[in-house]
């Protein structure tokens, strides 16, 4: 289940805790002194749930004109190999063909379910 989170105190606290460690990496990766958090979400899965298909974390079209975009995955529980690894495809946000292929694949997976 993919959930958008409101910036309630518990969510803000969790973000602040993660950023204590991640902040220098975020600023360096984006080459930006004051990055913007545009979206915060959470995932909940149950035992035996099928794996997520490759998908875009942003519904935005390819954005090579923007200075940068970063997705951070922070697990709130221990993750093991049986739960499946998270796959990242760096740079695909700026390649129109890759973005289109991911969108088509994601749409096909949703129709199959």
GROMACS .gro file of N, CA and C in nm, residues 5-111:
model
  321
    5UNK      N    1   0.183   1.093   0.311
    5UNK     CA    2   0.178   1.130   0.452
    5UNK      C    3   0.164   1.280   0.470
    6UNK      N    4   0.077   1.320   0.562
    6UNK     CA    5   0.067   1.460   0.600
    6UNK      C    6   0.184   1.492   0.692
    7UNK      N    7   0.227   1.617   0.693
    7UNK     CA    8   0.342   1.656   0.776
    7UNK      C    9   0.297   1.681   0.921
    8UNK      N   10   0.252   1.574   0.983
    8UNK     CA   11   0.212   1.578   1.123
    8UNK      C   12   0.337   1.567   1.210
    9UNK      N   13   0.328   1.604   1.339
    9UNK     CA   14   0.447   1.605   1.424
    9UNK      C   15   0.527   1.475   1.425
   10UNK      N   16   0.462   1.359   1.425
   10UNK     CA   17   0.536   1.233   1.427
   10UNK      C   18   0.612   1.213   1.297
   11UNK      N   19   0.554   1.255   1.184
   11UNK     CA   20   0.620   1.243   1.054
   11UNK      C   21   0.738   1.340   1.046
   12UNK      N   22   0.716   1.463   1.088
   12UNK     CA   23   0.823   1.563   1.089
   12UNK      C   24   0.938   1.516   1.177
   13UNK      N   25   0.906   1.456   1.292
   13UNK     CA   26   1.010   1.404   1.381
   13UNK      C   27   1.091   1.294   1.316
   14UNK      N   28   1.024   1.203   1.245
   14UNK     CA   29   1.094   1.094   1.176
   14UNK      C   30   1.183   1.148   1.064
   15UNK      N   31   1.134   1.248   0.991
   15UNK     CA   32   1.215   1.310   0.885
   15UNK      C   33   1.337   1.378   0.945
   16UNK      N   34   1.316   1.452   1.053
   16UNK     CA   35   1.428   1.522   1.119
   16UNK      C   36   1.533   1.422   1.165
   17UNK      N   37   1.490   1.309   1.221
   17UNK     CA   38   1.585   1.207   1.267
   17UNK      C   39   1.664   1.149   1.150
   18UNK      N   40   1.595   1.119   1.039
   18UNK     CA   41   1.664   1.066   0.921
   18UNK      C   42   1.760   1.169   0.864
   19UNK      N   43   1.720   1.296   0.862
   19UNK     CA   44   1.805   1.399   0.802
   19UNK      C   45   1.930   1.428   0.885
   20UNK      N   46   1.928   1.395   1.012
   20UNK     CA   47   2.051   1.412   1.092
   20UNK      C   48   2.166   1.334   1.029
   21UNK      N   49   2.134   1.220   0.971
   21UNK     CA   50   2.235   1.138   0.904
   21UNK      C   51   2.243   1.170   0.754
   22UNK      N   52   2.129   1.188   0.690
   22UNK     CA   53   2.123   1.201   0.544
   22UNK      C   54   2.151   1.341   0.491
   23UNK      N   55   2.138   1.443   0.573
   23UNK     CA   56   2.147   1.581   0.524
   23UNK      C   57   2.272   1.611   0.442
   24UNK      N   58   2.393   1.575   0.488
   24UNK     CA   59   2.509   1.607   0.406
   24UNK      C   60   2.508   1.536   0.270
   25UNK      N   61   2.455   1.415   0.266
   25UNK     CA   62   2.447   1.340   0.140
   25UNK      C   63   2.346   1.404   0.045
   26UNK      N   64   2.231   1.447   0.101
   26UNK     CA   65   2.128   1.511   0.020
   26UNK      C   66   2.181   1.641  -0.040
   27UNK      N   67   2.241   1.725   0.044
   27UNK     CA   68   2.295   1.853  -0.005
   27UNK      C   69   2.404   1.829  -0.110
   28UNK      N   70   2.490   1.732  -0.088
   28UNK     CA   71   2.597   1.702  -0.183
   28UNK      C   72   2.545   1.645  -0.313
   29UNK      N   73   2.450   1.552  -0.304
   29UNK     CA   74   2.396   1.489  -0.425
   29UNK      C   75   2.323   1.590  -0.512
   30UNK      N   76   2.252   1.682  -0.449
   30UNK     CA   77   2.174   1.780  -0.524
   30UNK      C   78   2.253   1.909  -0.551
   31UNK      N   79   2.373   1.917  -0.491
   31UNK     CA   80   2.454   2.039  -0.504
   31UNK      C   81   2.369   2.162  -0.472
   32UNK      N   82   2.302   2.155  -0.356
   32UNK     CA   83   2.207   2.258  -0.318
   32UNK      C   84   2.216   2.280  -0.167
   33UNK      N   85   2.225   2.406  -0.126
   33UNK     CA   86   2.235   2.438   0.016
   33UNK      C   87   2.100   2.429   0.087
   34UNK      N   88   1.991   2.443   0.014
   34UNK     CA   89   1.858   2.447   0.076
   34UNK      C   90   1.758   2.363  -0.004
   35UNK      N   91   1.774   2.229  -0.004
   35UNK     CA   92   1.683   2.145  -0.083
   35UNK      C   93   1.541   2.147  -0.028
   36UNK      N   94   1.446   2.117  -0.113
   36UNK     CA   95   1.304   2.117  -0.081
   36UNK      C   96   1.253   1.974  -0.073
   37UNK      N   97   1.179   1.943   0.032
   37UNK     CA   98   1.111   1.813   0.040
   37UNK      C   99   0.976   1.833  -0.028
   38UNK      N  100   0.956   1.764  -0.140
   38UNK     CA  101   0.835   1.782  -0.219
   38UNK      C  102   0.726   1.682  -0.184
   39UNK      N  103   0.762   1.566  -0.135
   39UNK     CA  104   0.664   1.463  -0.107
   39UNK      C  105   0.718   1.367  -0.003
   40UNK      N  106   0.631   1.321   0.084
   40UNK     CA  107   0.667   1.221   0.184
   40UNK      C  108   0.562   1.111   0.175
   41UNK      N  109   0.607   0.989   0.165
   41UNK     CA  110   0.513   0.878   0.155
   41UNK      C  111   0.558   0.761   0.240
   42UNK      N  112   0.472   0.664   0.251
   42UNK     CA  113   0.503   0.543   0.327
   42UNK      C  114   0.449   0.423   0.251
   43UNK      N  115   0.512   0.310   0.272
   43UNK     CA  116   0.466   0.186   0.213
   43UNK      C  117   0.438   0.088   0.325
   44UNK      N  118   0.333   0.012   0.308
   44UNK     CA  119   0.302  -0.095   0.400
   44UNK      C  120   0.277  -0.218   0.316
   45UNK      N  121   0.344  -0.326   0.349
   45UNK     CA  122   0.318  -0.450   0.276
   45UNK      C  123   0.291  -0.561   0.376
   46UNK      N  124   0.223  -0.661   0.330
   46UNK     CA  125   0.189  -0.773   0.415
   46UNK      C  126   0.270  -0.896   0.373
   47UNK      N  127   0.278  -0.992   0.460
   47UNK     CA  128   0.349  -1.117   0.428
   47UNK      C  129   0.289  -1.178   0.302
   48UNK      N  130   0.376  -1.218   0.210
   48UNK     CA  131   0.332  -1.283   0.088
   48UNK      C  132   0.284  -1.187  -0.020
   49UNK      N  133   0.292  -1.057   0.004
   49UNK     CA  134   0.249  -0.960  -0.097
   49UNK      C  135   0.340  -0.970  -0.219
   50UNK      N  136   0.285  -0.951  -0.339
   50UNK     CA  137   0.369  -0.957  -0.458
   50UNK      C  138   0.464  -0.837  -0.461
   51UNK      N  139   0.578  -0.852  -0.526
   51UNK     CA  140   0.672  -0.740  -0.534
   51UNK      C  141   0.614  -0.626  -0.618
   52UNK      N  142   0.657  -0.505  -0.586
   52UNK     CA  143   0.617  -0.391  -0.668
   52UNK      C  144   0.685  -0.399  -0.802
   53UNK      N  145   0.616  -0.364  -0.909
   53UNK     CA  146   0.683  -0.356  -1.039
   53UNK      C  147   0.775  -0.234  -1.042
   54UNK      N  148   0.867  -0.230  -1.137
   54UNK     CA  149   0.948  -0.110  -1.156
   54UNK      C  150   0.852   0.005  -1.183
   55UNK      N  151   0.870   0.115  -1.114
   55UNK     CA  152   0.780   0.230  -1.128
   55UNK      C  153   0.858   0.358  -1.100
   56UNK      N  154   0.799   0.469  -1.139
   56UNK     CA  155   0.856   0.599  -1.111
   56UNK      C  156   0.801   0.648  -0.978
   57UNK      N  157   0.888   0.703  -0.894
   57UNK     CA  158   0.841   0.759  -0.768
   57UNK      C  159   0.777   0.895  -0.787
   58UNK      N  160   0.785   0.947  -0.907
   58UNK     CA  161   0.726   1.077  -0.937
   58UNK      C  162   0.637   1.061  -1.058
   59UNK      N  163   0.521   1.123  -1.056
   59UNK     CA  164   0.434   1.122  -1.172
   59UNK      C  165   0.475   1.227  -1.274
   60UNK      N  166   0.585   1.296  -1.246
   60UNK     CA  167   0.630   1.403  -1.333
   60UNK      C  168   0.688   1.347  -1.462
   61UNK      N  169   0.676   1.424  -1.570
   61UNK     CA  170   0.745   1.384  -1.694
   61UNK      C  171   0.895   1.398  -1.675
   62UNK      N  172   0.976   1.346  -1.768
   62UNK     CA  173   1.121   1.358  -1.756
   62UNK      C  174   1.161   1.502  -1.724
   63UNK      N  175   1.255   1.516  -1.631
   63UNK     CA  176   1.285   1.651  -1.581
   63UNK      C  177   1.433   1.682  -1.586
   64UNK      N  178   1.495   1.668  -1.703
   64UNK     CA  179   1.637   1.697  -1.713
   64UNK      C  180   1.667   1.846  -1.695
   65UNK      N  181   1.565   1.931  -1.710
   65UNK     CA  182   1.586   2.075  -1.694
   65UNK      C  183   1.592   2.118  -1.548
   66UNK      N  184   1.551   2.031  -1.457
   66UNK     CA  185   1.554   2.064  -1.314
   66UNK      C  186   1.693   2.034  -1.259
   67UNK      N  187   1.732   2.107  -1.153
   67UNK     CA  188   1.867   2.086  -1.099
   67UNK      C  189   1.889   1.948  -1.038
   68UNK      N  190   1.787   1.883  -0.989
   68UNK     CA  191   1.806   1.750  -0.933
   68UNK      C  192   1.685   1.700  -0.860
   69UNK      N  193   1.681   1.570  -0.843
   69UNK     CA  194   1.572   1.505  -0.771
   69UNK      C  195   1.633   1.386  -0.699
   70UNK      N  196   1.592   1.363  -0.578
   70UNK     CA  197   1.648   1.256  -0.497
   70UNK      C  198   1.535   1.185  -0.426
   71UNK      N  199   1.536   1.054  -0.432
   71UNK     CA  200   1.441   0.973  -0.357
   71UNK      C  201   1.519   0.900  -0.250
   72UNK      N  202   1.473   0.908  -0.128
   72UNK     CA  203   1.537   0.837  -0.017
   72UNK      C  204   1.441   0.732   0.036
   73UNK      N  205   1.490   0.613   0.055
   73UNK     CA  206   1.412   0.504   0.112
   73UNK      C  207   1.466   0.477   0.251
   74UNK      N  208   1.384   0.496   0.352
   74UNK     CA  209   1.425   0.472   0.491
   74UNK      C  210   1.336   0.362   0.546
   75UNK      N  211   1.394   0.245   0.568
   75UNK     CA  212   1.318   0.132   0.621
   75UNK      C  213   1.294   0.152   0.770
   76UNK      N  214   1.172   0.128   0.813
   76UNK     CA  215   1.136   0.141   0.954
   76UNK      C  216   1.134   0.007   1.024
   77UNK      N  217   1.184  -0.094   0.956
   77UNK     CA  218   1.197  -0.228   1.014
   77UNK      C  219   1.316  -0.294   0.948
   78UNK      N  220   1.362  -0.403   1.005
   78UNK     CA  221   1.471  -0.478   0.943
   78UNK      C  222   1.422  -0.537   0.811
   79UNK      N  223   1.506  -0.532   0.710
   79UNK     CA  224   1.474  -0.585   0.577
   79UNK      C  225   1.574  -0.697   0.548
   80UNK      N  226   1.523  -0.811   0.500
   80UNK     CA  227   1.614  -0.918   0.462
   80UNK      C  228   1.593  -0.952   0.314
   81UNK      N  229   1.678  -1.039   0.260
   81UNK     CA  230   1.673  -1.074   0.119
   81UNK      C  231   1.539  -1.136   0.079
   82UNK      N  232   1.473  -1.208   0.172
   82UNK     CA  233   1.345  -1.269   0.139
   82UNK      C  234   1.237  -1.165   0.112
   83UNK      N  235   1.255  -1.044   0.165
   83UNK     CA  236   1.157  -0.938   0.143
   83UNK      C  237   1.182  -0.868   0.009
   84UNK      N  238   1.292  -0.899  -0.053
   84UNK     CA  239   1.323  -0.841  -0.183
   84UNK      C  240   1.397  -0.709  -0.170
   85UNK      N  241   1.500  -0.693  -0.249
   85UNK     CA  242   1.576  -0.568  -0.244
   85UNK      C  243   1.502  -0.456  -0.317
   86UNK      N  244   1.536  -0.333  -0.282
   86UNK     CA  245   1.486  -0.217  -0.354
   86UNK      C  246   1.581  -0.190  -0.470
   87UNK      N  247   1.526  -0.167  -0.586
   87UNK     CA  248   1.605  -0.141  -0.706
   87UNK      C  249   1.595   0.007  -0.741
   88UNK      N  250   1.709   0.070  -0.761
   88UNK     CA  251   1.713   0.210  -0.803
   88UNK      C  252   1.770   0.217  -0.944
   89UNK      N  253   1.715   0.302  -1.026
   89UNK     CA  254   1.762   0.322  -1.163
   89UNK      C  255   1.802   0.468  -1.179
   90UNK      N  256   1.923   0.504  -1.130
   90UNK     CA  257   1.966   0.644  -1.131
   90UNK      C  258   1.964   0.705  -1.271
   91UNK      N  259   1.916   0.828  -1.277
   91UNK     CA  260   1.917   0.904  -1.401
   91UNK      C  261   1.796   0.883  -1.490
   92UNK      N  262   1.713   0.783  -1.462
   92UNK     CA  263   1.599   0.757  -1.550
   92UNK      C  264   1.497   0.870  -1.549
   93UNK      N  265   1.500   0.954  -1.446
   93UNK     CA  266   1.406   1.067  -1.442
   93UNK      C  267   1.434   1.167  -1.554
   94UNK      N  268   1.553   1.164  -1.612
   94UNK     CA  269   1.592   1.261  -1.714
   94UNK      C  270   1.596   1.201  -1.855
   95UNK      N  271   1.557   1.075  -1.870
   95UNK     CA  272   1.562   1.008  -2.000
   95UNK      C  273   1.418   0.979  -2.044
   96UNK      N  274   1.367   1.055  -2.140
   96UNK     CA  275   1.226   1.037  -2.180
   96UNK      C  276   1.190   0.894  -2.217
   97UNK      N  277   1.277   0.822  -2.288
   97UNK     CA  278   1.246   0.685  -2.329
   97UNK      C  279   1.235   0.591  -2.208
   98UNK      N  280   1.322   0.609  -2.112
   98UNK     CA  281   1.318   0.526  -1.991
   98UNK      C  282   1.192   0.555  -1.912
   99UNK      N  283   1.159   0.683  -1.898
   99UNK     CA  284   1.039   0.722  -1.824
   99UNK      C  285   0.914   0.665  -1.891
  100UNK      N  286   0.909   0.672  -2.024
  100UNK     CA  287   0.795   0.619  -2.098
  100UNK      C  288   0.784   0.468  -2.081
  101UNK      N  289   0.897   0.397  -2.088
  101UNK     CA  290   0.896   0.251  -2.073
  101UNK      C  291   0.851   0.210  -1.934
  102UNK      N  292   0.897   0.282  -1.832
  102UNK     CA  293   0.856   0.252  -1.694
  102UNK      C  294   0.706   0.277  -1.679
  103UNK      N  295   0.656   0.385  -1.736
  103UNK     CA  296   0.514   0.419  -1.727
  103UNK      C  297   0.428   0.312  -1.795
  104UNK      N  298   0.468   0.267  -1.914
  104UNK     CA  299   0.394   0.164  -1.987
  104UNK      C  300   0.395   0.034  -1.908
  105UNK      N  301   0.511  -0.004  -1.856
  105UNK     CA  302   0.524  -0.127  -1.778
  105UNK      C  303   0.438  -0.122  -1.653
  106UNK      N  304   0.441  -0.007  -1.584
  106UNK     CA  305   0.362   0.010  -1.462
  106UNK      C  306   0.213   0.004  -1.492
  107UNK      N  307   0.170   0.067  -1.601
  107UNK     CA  308   0.028   0.065  -1.640
  107UNK      C  309  -0.018  -0.077  -1.673
  108UNK      N  310   0.068  -0.153  -1.741
  108UNK     CA  311   0.034  -0.292  -1.777
  108UNK      C  312   0.021  -0.377  -1.653
  109UNK      N  313   0.107  -0.357  -1.554
  109UNK     CA  314   0.101  -0.435  -1.429
  109UNK      C  315  -0.027  -0.406  -1.354
  110UNK      N  316  -0.069  -0.280  -1.351
  110UNK     CA  317  -0.192  -0.243  -1.280
  110UNK      C  318  -0.315  -0.307  -1.346
  111UNK      N  319  -0.316  -0.311  -1.480
  111UNK     CA  320  -0.430  -0.371  -1.551
  111UNK      C  321  -0.437  -0.520  -1.526
   0.00000   0.00000   0.00000
